[in-house]
Coordinates of C-alpha atoms in Angstrom, one line a residue:
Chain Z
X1 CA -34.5 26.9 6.7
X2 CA -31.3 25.0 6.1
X3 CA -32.4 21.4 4.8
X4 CA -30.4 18.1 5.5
X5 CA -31.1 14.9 4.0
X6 CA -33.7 14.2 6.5
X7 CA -35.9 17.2 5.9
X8 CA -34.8 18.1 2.3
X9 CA -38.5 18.0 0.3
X10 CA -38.9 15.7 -2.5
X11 CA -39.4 18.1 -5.6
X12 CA -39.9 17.5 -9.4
X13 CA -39.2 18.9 -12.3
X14 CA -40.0 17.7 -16.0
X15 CA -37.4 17.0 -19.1
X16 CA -37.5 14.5 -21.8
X17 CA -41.5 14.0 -20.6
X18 CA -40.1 12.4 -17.7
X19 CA -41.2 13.9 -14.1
X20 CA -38.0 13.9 -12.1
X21 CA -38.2 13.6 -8.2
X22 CA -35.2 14.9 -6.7
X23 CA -33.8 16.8 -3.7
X24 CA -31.5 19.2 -3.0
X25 CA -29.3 20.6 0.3
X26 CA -26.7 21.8 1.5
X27 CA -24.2 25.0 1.4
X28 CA -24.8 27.2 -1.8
X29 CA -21.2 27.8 -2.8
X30 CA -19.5 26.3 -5.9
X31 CA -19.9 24.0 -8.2
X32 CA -23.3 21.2 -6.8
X33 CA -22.7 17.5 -6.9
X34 CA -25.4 15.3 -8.6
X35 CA -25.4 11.5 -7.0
X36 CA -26.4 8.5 -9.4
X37 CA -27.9 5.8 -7.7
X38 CA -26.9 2.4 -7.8
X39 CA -29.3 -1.1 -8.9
X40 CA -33.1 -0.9 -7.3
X41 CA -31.9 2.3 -5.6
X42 CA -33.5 5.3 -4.6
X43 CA -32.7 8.4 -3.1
X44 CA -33.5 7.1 0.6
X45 CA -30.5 4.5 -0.1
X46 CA -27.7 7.1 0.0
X47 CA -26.0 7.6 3.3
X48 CA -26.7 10.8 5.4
X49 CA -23.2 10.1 7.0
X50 CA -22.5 10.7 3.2
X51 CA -24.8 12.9 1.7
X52 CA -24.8 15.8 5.2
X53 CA -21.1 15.4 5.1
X54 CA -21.0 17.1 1.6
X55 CA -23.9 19.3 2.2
X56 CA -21.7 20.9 5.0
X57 CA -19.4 22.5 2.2
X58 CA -21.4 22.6 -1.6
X59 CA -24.4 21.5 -2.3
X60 CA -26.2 18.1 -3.4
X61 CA -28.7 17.1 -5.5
X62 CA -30.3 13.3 -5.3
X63 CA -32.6 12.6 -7.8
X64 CA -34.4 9.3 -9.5
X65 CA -33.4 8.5 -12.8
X66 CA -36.5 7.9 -14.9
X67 CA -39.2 4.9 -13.9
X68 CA -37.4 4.5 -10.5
X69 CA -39.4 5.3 -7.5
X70 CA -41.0 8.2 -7.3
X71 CA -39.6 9.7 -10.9
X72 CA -42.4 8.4 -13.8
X73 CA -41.3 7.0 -16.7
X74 CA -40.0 3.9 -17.5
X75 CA -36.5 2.3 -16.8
X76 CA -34.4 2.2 -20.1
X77 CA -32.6 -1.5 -21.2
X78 CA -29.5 0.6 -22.2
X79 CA -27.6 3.1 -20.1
X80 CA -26.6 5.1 -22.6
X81 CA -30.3 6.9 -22.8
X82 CA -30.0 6.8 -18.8
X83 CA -27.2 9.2 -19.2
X84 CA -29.3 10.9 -21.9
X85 CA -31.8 11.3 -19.1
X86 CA -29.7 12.6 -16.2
X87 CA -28.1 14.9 -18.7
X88 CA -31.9 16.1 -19.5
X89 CA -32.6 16.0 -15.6
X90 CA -29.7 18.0 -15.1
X91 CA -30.2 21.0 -17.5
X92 CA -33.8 21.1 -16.2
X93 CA -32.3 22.8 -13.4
X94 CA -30.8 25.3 -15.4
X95 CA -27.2 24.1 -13.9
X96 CA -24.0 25.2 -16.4
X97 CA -22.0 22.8 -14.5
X98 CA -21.6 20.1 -12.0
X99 CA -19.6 17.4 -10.0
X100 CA -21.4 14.2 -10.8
X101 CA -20.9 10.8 -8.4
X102 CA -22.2 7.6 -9.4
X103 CA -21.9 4.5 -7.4
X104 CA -22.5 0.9 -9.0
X105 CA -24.5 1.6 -12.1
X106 CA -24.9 4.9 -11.5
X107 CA -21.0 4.7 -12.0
X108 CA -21.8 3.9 -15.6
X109 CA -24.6 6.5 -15.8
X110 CA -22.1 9.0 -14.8
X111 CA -19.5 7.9 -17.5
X112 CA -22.1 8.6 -20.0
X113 CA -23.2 11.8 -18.7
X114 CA -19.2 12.6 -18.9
X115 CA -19.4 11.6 -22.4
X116 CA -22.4 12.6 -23.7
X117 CA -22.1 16.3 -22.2
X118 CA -18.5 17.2 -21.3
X119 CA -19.0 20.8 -20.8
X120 CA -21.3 20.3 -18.3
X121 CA -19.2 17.6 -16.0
X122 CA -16.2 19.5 -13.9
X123 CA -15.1 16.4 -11.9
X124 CA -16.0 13.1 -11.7
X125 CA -16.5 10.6 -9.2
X126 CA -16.5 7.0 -10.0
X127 CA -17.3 5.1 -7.0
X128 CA -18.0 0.7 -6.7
X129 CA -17.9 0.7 -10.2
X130 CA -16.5 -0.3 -13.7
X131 CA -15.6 0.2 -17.5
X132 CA -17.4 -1.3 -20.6
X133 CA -16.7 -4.7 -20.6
X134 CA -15.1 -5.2 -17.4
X135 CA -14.2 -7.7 -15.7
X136 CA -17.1 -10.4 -14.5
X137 CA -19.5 -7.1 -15.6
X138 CA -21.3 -9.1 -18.8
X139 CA -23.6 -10.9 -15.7
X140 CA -24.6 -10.0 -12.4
X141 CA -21.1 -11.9 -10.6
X142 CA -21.8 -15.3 -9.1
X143 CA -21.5 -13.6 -6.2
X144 CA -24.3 -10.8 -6.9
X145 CA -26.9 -13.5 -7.7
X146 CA -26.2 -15.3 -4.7
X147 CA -26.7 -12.3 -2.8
X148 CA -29.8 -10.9 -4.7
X149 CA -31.0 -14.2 -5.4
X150 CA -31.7 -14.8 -1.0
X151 CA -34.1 -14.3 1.1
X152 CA -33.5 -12.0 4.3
X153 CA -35.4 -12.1 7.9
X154 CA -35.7 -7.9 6.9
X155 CA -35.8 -6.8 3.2
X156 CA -32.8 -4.1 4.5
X157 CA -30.6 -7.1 5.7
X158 CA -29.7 -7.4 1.6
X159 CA -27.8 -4.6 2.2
X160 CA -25.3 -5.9 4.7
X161 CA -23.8 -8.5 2.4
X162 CA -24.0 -6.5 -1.0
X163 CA -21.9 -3.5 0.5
X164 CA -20.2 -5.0 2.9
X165 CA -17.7 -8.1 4.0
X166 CA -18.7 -10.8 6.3
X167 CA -15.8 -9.3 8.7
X168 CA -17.0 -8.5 11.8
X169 CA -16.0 -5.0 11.5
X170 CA -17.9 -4.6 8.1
X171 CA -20.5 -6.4 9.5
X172 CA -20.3 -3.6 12.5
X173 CA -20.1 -1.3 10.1
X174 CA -23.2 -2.2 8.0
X175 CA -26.0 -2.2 10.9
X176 CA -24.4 1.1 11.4
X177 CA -25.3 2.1 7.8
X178 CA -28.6 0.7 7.8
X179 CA -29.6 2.6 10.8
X180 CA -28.7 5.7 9.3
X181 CA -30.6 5.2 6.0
X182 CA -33.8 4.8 7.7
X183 CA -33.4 7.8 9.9
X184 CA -35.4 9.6 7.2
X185 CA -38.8 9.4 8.9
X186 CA -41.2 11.4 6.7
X187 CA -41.8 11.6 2.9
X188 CA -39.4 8.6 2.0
X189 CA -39.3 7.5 -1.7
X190 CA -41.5 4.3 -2.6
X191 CA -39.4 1.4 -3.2
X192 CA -38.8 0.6 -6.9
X193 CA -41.5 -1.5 -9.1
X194 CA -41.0 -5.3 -10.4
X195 CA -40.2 -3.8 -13.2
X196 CA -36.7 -1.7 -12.1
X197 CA -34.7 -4.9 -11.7
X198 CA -34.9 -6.7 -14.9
X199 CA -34.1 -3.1 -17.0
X200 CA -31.6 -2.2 -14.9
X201 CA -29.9 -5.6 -15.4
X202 CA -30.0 -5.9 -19.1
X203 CA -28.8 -2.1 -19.2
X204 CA -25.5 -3.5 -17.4
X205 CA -25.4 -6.4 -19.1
X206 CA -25.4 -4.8 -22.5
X207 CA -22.5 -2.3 -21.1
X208 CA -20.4 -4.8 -19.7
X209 CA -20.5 -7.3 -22.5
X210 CA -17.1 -8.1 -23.8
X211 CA -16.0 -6.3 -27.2
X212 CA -12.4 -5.3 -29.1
X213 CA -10.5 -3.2 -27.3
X214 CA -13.7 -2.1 -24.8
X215 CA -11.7 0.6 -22.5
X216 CA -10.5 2.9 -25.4
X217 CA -13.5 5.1 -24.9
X218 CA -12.1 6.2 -21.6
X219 CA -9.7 8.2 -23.2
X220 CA -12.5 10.3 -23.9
X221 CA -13.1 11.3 -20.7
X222 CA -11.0 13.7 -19.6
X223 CA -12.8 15.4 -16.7
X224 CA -10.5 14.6 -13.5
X225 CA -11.6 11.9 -11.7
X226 CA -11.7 9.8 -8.5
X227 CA -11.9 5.9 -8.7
X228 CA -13.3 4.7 -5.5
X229 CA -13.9 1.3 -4.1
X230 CA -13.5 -1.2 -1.5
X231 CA -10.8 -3.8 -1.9
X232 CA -12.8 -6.7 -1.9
X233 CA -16.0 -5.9 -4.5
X234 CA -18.0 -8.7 -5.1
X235 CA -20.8 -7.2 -7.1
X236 CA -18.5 -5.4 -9.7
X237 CA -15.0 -6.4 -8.7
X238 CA -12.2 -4.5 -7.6
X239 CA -9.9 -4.7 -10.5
X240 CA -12.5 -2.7 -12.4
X241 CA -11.9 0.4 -10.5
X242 CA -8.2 -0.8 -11.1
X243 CA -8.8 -1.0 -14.8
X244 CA -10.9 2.9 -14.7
X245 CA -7.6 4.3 -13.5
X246 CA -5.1 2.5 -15.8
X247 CA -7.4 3.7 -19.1
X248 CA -9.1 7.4 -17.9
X249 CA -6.4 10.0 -19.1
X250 CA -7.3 11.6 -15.3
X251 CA -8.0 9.7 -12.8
X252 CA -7.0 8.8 -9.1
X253 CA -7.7 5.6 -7.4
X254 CA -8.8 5.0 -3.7
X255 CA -9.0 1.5 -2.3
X256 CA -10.3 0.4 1.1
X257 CA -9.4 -2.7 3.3
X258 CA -11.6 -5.2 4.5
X259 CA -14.3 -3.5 2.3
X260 CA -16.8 -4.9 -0.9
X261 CA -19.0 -3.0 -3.1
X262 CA -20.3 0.3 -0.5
X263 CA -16.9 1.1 0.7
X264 CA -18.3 4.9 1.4
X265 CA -20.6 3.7 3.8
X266 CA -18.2 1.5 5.5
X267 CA -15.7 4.9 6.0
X268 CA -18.3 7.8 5.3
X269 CA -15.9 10.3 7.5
X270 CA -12.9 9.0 5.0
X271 CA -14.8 8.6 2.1
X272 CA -16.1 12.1 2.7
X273 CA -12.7 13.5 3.4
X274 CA -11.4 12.2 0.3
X275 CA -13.9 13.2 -2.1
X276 CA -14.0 16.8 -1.0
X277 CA -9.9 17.3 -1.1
X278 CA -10.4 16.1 -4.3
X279 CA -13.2 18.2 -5.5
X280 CA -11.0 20.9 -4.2
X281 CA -7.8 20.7 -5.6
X282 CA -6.0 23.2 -7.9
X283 CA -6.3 22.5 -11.4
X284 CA -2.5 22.6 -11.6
X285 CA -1.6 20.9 -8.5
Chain U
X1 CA 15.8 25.9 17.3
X2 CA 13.4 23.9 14.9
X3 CA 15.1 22.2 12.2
X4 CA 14.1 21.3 9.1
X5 CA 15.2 19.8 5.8
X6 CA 17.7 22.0 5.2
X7 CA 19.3 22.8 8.3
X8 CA 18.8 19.4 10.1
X9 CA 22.4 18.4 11.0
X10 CA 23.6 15.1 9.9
X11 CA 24.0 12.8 13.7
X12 CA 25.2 9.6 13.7
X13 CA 24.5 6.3 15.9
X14 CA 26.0 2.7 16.3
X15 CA 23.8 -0.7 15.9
X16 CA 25.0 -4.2 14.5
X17 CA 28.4 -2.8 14.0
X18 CA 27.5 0.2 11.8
X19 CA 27.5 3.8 11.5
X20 CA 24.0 5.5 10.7
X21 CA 23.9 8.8 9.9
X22 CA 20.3 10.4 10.5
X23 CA 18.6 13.3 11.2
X24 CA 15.8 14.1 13.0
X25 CA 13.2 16.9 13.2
X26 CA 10.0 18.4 13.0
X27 CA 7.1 18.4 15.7
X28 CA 7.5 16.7 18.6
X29 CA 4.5 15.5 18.9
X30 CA 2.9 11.1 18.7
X31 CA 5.1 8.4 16.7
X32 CA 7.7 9.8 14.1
X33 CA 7.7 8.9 11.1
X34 CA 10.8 7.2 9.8
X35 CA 12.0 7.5 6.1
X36 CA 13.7 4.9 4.4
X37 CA 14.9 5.3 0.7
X38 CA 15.1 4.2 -2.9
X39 CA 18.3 2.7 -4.8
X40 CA 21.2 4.7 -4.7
X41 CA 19.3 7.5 -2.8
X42 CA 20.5 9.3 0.1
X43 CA 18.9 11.2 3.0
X44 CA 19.3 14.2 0.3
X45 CA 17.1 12.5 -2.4
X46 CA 14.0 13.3 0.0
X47 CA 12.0 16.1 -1.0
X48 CA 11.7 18.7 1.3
X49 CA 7.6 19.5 0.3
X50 CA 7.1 15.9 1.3
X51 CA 9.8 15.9 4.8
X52 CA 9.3 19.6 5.8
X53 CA 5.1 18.7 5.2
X54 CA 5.1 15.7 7.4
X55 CA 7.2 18.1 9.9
X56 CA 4.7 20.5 10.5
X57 CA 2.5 17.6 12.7
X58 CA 4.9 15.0 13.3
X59 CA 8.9 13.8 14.0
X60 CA 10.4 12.7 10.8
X61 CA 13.4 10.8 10.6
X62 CA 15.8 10.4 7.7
X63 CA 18.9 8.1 7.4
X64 CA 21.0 6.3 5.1
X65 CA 21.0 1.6 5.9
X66 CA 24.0 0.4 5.8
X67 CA 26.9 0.8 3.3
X68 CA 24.8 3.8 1.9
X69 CA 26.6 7.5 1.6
X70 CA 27.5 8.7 5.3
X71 CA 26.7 5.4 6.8
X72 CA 28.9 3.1 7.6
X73 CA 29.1 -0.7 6.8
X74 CA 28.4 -2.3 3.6
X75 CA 24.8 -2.2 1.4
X76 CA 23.6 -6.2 2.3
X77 CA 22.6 -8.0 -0.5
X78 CA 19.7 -9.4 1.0
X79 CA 16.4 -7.1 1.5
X80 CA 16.5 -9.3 4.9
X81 CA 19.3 -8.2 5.7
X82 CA 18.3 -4.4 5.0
X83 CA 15.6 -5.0 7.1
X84 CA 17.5 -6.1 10.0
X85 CA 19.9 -3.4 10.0
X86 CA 16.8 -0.4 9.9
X87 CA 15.1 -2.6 13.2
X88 CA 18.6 -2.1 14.9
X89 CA 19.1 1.2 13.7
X90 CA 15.8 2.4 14.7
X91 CA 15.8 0.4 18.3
X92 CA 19.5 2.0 18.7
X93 CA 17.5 5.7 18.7
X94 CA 15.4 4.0 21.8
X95 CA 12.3 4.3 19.8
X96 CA 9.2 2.0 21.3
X97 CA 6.8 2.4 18.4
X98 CA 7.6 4.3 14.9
X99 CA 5.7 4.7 11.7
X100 CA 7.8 3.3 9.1
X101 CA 8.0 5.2 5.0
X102 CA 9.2 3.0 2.6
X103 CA 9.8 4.5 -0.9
X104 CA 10.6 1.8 -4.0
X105 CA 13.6 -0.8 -2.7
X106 CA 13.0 1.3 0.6
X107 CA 8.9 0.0 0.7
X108 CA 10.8 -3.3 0.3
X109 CA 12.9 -2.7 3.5
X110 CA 9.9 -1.1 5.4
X111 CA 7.8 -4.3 4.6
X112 CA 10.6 -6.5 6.5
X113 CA 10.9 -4.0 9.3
X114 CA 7.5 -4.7 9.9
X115 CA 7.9 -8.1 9.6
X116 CA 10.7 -8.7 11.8
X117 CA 9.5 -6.2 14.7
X118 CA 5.9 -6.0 14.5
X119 CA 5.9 -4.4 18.0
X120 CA 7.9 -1.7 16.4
X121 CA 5.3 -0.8 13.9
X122 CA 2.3 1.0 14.4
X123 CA 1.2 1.6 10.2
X124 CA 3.0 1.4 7.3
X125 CA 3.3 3.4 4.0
X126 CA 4.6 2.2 0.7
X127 CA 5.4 4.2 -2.3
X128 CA 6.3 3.2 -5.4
X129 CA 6.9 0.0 -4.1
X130 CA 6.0 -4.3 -4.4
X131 CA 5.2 -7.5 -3.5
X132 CA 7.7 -10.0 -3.5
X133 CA 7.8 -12.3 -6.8
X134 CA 6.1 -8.8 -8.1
X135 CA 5.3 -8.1 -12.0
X136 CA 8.5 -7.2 -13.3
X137 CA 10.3 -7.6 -10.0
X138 CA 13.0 -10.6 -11.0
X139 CA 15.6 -8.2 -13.2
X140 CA 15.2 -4.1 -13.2
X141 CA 12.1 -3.7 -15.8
X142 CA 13.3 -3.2 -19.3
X143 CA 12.0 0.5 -19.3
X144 CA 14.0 0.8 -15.6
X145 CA 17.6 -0.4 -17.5
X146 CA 16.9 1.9 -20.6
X147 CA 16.5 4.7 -17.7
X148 CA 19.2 4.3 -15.3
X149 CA 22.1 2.9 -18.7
X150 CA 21.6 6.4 -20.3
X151 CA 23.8 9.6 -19.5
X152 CA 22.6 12.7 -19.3
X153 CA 23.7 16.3 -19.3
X154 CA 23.6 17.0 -15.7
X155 CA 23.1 13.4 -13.5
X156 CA 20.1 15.2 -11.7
X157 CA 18.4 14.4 -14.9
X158 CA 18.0 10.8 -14.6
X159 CA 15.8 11.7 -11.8
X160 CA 13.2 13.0 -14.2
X161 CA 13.0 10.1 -15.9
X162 CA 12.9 7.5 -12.8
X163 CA 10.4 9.2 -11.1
X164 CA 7.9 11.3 -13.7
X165 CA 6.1 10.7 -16.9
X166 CA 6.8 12.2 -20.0
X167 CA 4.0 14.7 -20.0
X168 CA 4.9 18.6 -19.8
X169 CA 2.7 18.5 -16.9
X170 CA 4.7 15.9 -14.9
X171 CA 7.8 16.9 -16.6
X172 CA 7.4 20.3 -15.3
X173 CA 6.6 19.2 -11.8
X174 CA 9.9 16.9 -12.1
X175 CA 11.6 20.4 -12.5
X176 CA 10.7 21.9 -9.6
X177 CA 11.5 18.6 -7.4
X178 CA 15.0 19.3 -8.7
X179 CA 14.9 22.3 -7.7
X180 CA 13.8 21.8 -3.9
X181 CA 16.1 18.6 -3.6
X182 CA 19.4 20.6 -4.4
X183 CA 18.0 23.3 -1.7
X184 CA 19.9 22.2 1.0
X185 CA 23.6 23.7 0.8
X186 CA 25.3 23.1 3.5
X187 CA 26.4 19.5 4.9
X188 CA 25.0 17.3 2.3
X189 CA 25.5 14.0 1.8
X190 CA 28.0 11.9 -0.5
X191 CA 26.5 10.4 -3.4
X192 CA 26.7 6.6 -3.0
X193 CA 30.3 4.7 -4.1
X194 CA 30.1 2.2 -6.5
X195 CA 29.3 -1.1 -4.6
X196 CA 25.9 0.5 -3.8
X197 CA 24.1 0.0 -7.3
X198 CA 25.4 -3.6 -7.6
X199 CA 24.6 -5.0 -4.1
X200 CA 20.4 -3.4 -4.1
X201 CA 20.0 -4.7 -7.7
X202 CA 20.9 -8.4 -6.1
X203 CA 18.7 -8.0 -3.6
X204 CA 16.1 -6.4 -5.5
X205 CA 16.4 -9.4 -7.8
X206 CA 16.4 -11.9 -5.3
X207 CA 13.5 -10.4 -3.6
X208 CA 11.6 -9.8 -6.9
X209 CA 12.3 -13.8 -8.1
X210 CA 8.8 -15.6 -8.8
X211 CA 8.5 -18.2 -6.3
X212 CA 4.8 -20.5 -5.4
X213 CA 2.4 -19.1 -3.4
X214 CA 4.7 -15.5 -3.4
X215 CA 1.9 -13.1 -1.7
X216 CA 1.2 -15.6 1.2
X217 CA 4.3 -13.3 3.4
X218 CA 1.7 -10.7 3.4
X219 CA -1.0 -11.6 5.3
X220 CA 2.2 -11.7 8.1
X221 CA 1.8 -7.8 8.2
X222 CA -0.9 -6.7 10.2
X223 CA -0.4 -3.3 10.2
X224 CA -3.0 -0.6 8.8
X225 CA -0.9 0.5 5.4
X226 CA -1.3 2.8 3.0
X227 CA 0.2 1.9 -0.5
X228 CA 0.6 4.8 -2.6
X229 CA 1.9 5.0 -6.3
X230 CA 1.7 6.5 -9.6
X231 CA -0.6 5.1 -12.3
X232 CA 2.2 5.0 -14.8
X233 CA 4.9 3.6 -12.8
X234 CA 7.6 2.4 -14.9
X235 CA 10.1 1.5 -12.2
X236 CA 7.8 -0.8 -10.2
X237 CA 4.9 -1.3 -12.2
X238 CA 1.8 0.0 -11.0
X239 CA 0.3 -3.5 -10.5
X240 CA 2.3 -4.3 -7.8
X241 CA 0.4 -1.7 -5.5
X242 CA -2.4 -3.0 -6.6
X243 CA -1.6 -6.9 -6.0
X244 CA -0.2 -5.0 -2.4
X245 CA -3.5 -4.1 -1.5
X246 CA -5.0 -7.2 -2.8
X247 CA -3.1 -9.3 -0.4
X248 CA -2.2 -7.1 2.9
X249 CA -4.9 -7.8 5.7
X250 CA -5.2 -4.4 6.1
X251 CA -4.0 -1.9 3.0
X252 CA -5.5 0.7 1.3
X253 CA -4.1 1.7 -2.0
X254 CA -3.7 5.4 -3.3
X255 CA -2.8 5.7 -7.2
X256 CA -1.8 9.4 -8.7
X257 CA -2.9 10.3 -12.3
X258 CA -0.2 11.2 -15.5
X259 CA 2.3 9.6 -12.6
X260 CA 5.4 7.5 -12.6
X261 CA 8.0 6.2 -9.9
X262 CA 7.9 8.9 -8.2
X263 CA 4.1 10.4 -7.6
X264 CA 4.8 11.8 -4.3
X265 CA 7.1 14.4 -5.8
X266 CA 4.5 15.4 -8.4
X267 CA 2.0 15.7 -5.9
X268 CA 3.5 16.5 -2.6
X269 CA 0.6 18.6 -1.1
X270 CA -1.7 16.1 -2.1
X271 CA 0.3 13.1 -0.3
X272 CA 1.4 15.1 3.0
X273 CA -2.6 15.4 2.8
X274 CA -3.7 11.4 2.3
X275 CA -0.8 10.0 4.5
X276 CA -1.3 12.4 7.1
X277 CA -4.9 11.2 7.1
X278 CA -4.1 7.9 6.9
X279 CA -1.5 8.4 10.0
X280 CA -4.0 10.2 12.0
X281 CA -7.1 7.6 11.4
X282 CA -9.0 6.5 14.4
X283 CA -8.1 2.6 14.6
X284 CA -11.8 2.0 14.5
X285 CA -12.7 4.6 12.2

């Protein structure tokens, strides 16, 4: 049976005395491509528009990072020993090598992943994301605690204004979005614990605090790699991904109009499109 | 027969009093895509992986404004004025609807075509291009008079330094954009005569002057645009097509890695790939 990411079975594996819960899908061929989540996330919150449109060319693997949803373990306060994790997670699985994605701070994850095991990261993809001590990245932006600090008529309705602008279109968009993330019917992840959010924070706090000269360790990541975001990020601005491209020795950048922090749900044909010429260009070219 | 960048044959066409040499060719086939170029560049300065490659799907049309190599007339010294002459050069060729190219002081042009004949212009695409009142924009940037004041052995070799890094990689890439540029034998175009340089640098100054308020003009172009640059452009700093996409209604912004003025040459697969997409985009998509 060929699985999608409605019927793909949640499986586990252990490493670092952590129980992973992931899933994986799609066309064996190549080189797979592991998806960090982004803040209170789990593996129901990727986009099928998304996640199938991969599946249909190499394969993908979701997974919890350790203490979220239905992974044991508790959250770490730095994201360093997240990377650690995924990099444990990973080699569990007995993969040499991988593309790894990471959106929001799974974007950081993924950095450390690329710096923590280089031989086992082929391409990169940085997506609503930022460097070490970015810009407005020491906090959650005025803007994110707005937004997280609300209340909505349905818990999902948070979603609408933390990846997407109040444009009409966006807005469009975002119902859109939601709809497909809840097509999953059977065997969904739990949401996260009370005690996801406060970790998770300090972990990006403690990465995006301001220090000397805080994008030189870029230069140490020299994986190719593609910068994406929407033009108008609220919850880690849009100059970051600007920033990422100026200091990685490798990287591309994609922006998208009219678009804040889940640009790739906004455009998942695009965003798709874009992603997969990249994971499939010649080294040379 | 099907022309193409080499054997296209050099027509010409009166508007506003001048003499514009063009030449057309490539698929018949939707809204062509017309060209316009960089300082003291004629229709030969195009590269033929970029023309030939937009050819395959689409009309492309190349031509020199005003006062420029085969045309006619004298190079304004206003990017207005530029402007004006492309809108009467294009609506002279009985065109309803075109998708305009602007490369450098030619993304400055395209910008006013779409501003002065917004019925013209169905999406726009800026390369290596700016904002009025840009970074850098008020005098030729100090790397930009270093680059152009030097002499080299053969005058093709300025072109390596405008328009690539100093890496073997992009240096080697700069090679073989030599190479196909001088491809075309027969029937090429003069080089510029010396009032070209000095009347663009006016008007690239002019246009480049910090005034208040100088990315208000932008939210006048409505078009869907697709700014494109290198990450290391020296020419026209990179920033600019950032602050481009900042500021345009609807942009979204492309930046190439280990790239300088002239990205599209280093990677012309790659760009006849993500304007193509761009160009063929449902509106709603």
């Amino acid at each position: 049976m060929i699985h999608t990411h409605q019927t793909a079975p949640t499986q586990f594996i252990e490493a670092n005395g952590i129980r992973f819960a992931y899933r994986r899908f799609g066309k064996l061929d190549g080189v797979p491509l592991v998806f960090n989540q982004h803040f209170t996330g789990t593996m129901d919150h990727w986009d099928p528009a998304v996640t199938d449109g991969f599946a249909r060319e190499r394969e993908v693997i979701l997974f919890n990072n350790a203490g979220v949803s239905s992974s044991s373990g508790e959250v770490p306060t730095r994201i360093e020993k997240m990377g650690t994790n995924a990099v444990a997670f990973i080699k569990a699985l007995r993969l040499a090598k991988v593309d790894v994605l990471g959106f929001s701070i799974g974007g950081l994850v993924a950095q450390e992943i690329a710096l923590q095991a280089p031989d086992l990261v082929r391409r990169l993809v940085l997506v609503g994301t930022g460097p070490r001590g970015g810009e407005g990245m020491a906090t959650l932006t005025p803007e994110a605690q707005e937004i997280f600090g609300a209340t909505y008529d349905e818990p999902d309705h948070l979603w609408l204004r933390v990846h997407f602008t109040k444009s009409e279109k966006s807005q469009a968009a975002g119902r859109e979005f939601l709809r497909r993330f809840r097509l999953r019917s059977k065997n969904r992840d739990p949401e996260v614990n009370e005690k996801v959010a406060p970790a998770q924070i300090e972990a990006i706090g403690e990465w995006g605090a301001p220090t000397e000269k805080p994008f030189e360790y870029l230069k140490s990541i020299r994986q190719p790699t593609l910068v994406v975001n929407g033009g108008k990020d609220v919850i880690i601005y849009s100059v970051n991904s600007f920033i990422l491209q100026q200091h990685l020795p490798d990287a591309q950048l994609i922006l998208y109009p009219d678009a804040n922090h889940g640009s790739q749900y906004q455009y998942p044909e695009r965003f798709v499109q874009h992603v997969s010429l990249f994971l499939s260009e010649e080294e040379a070219q």
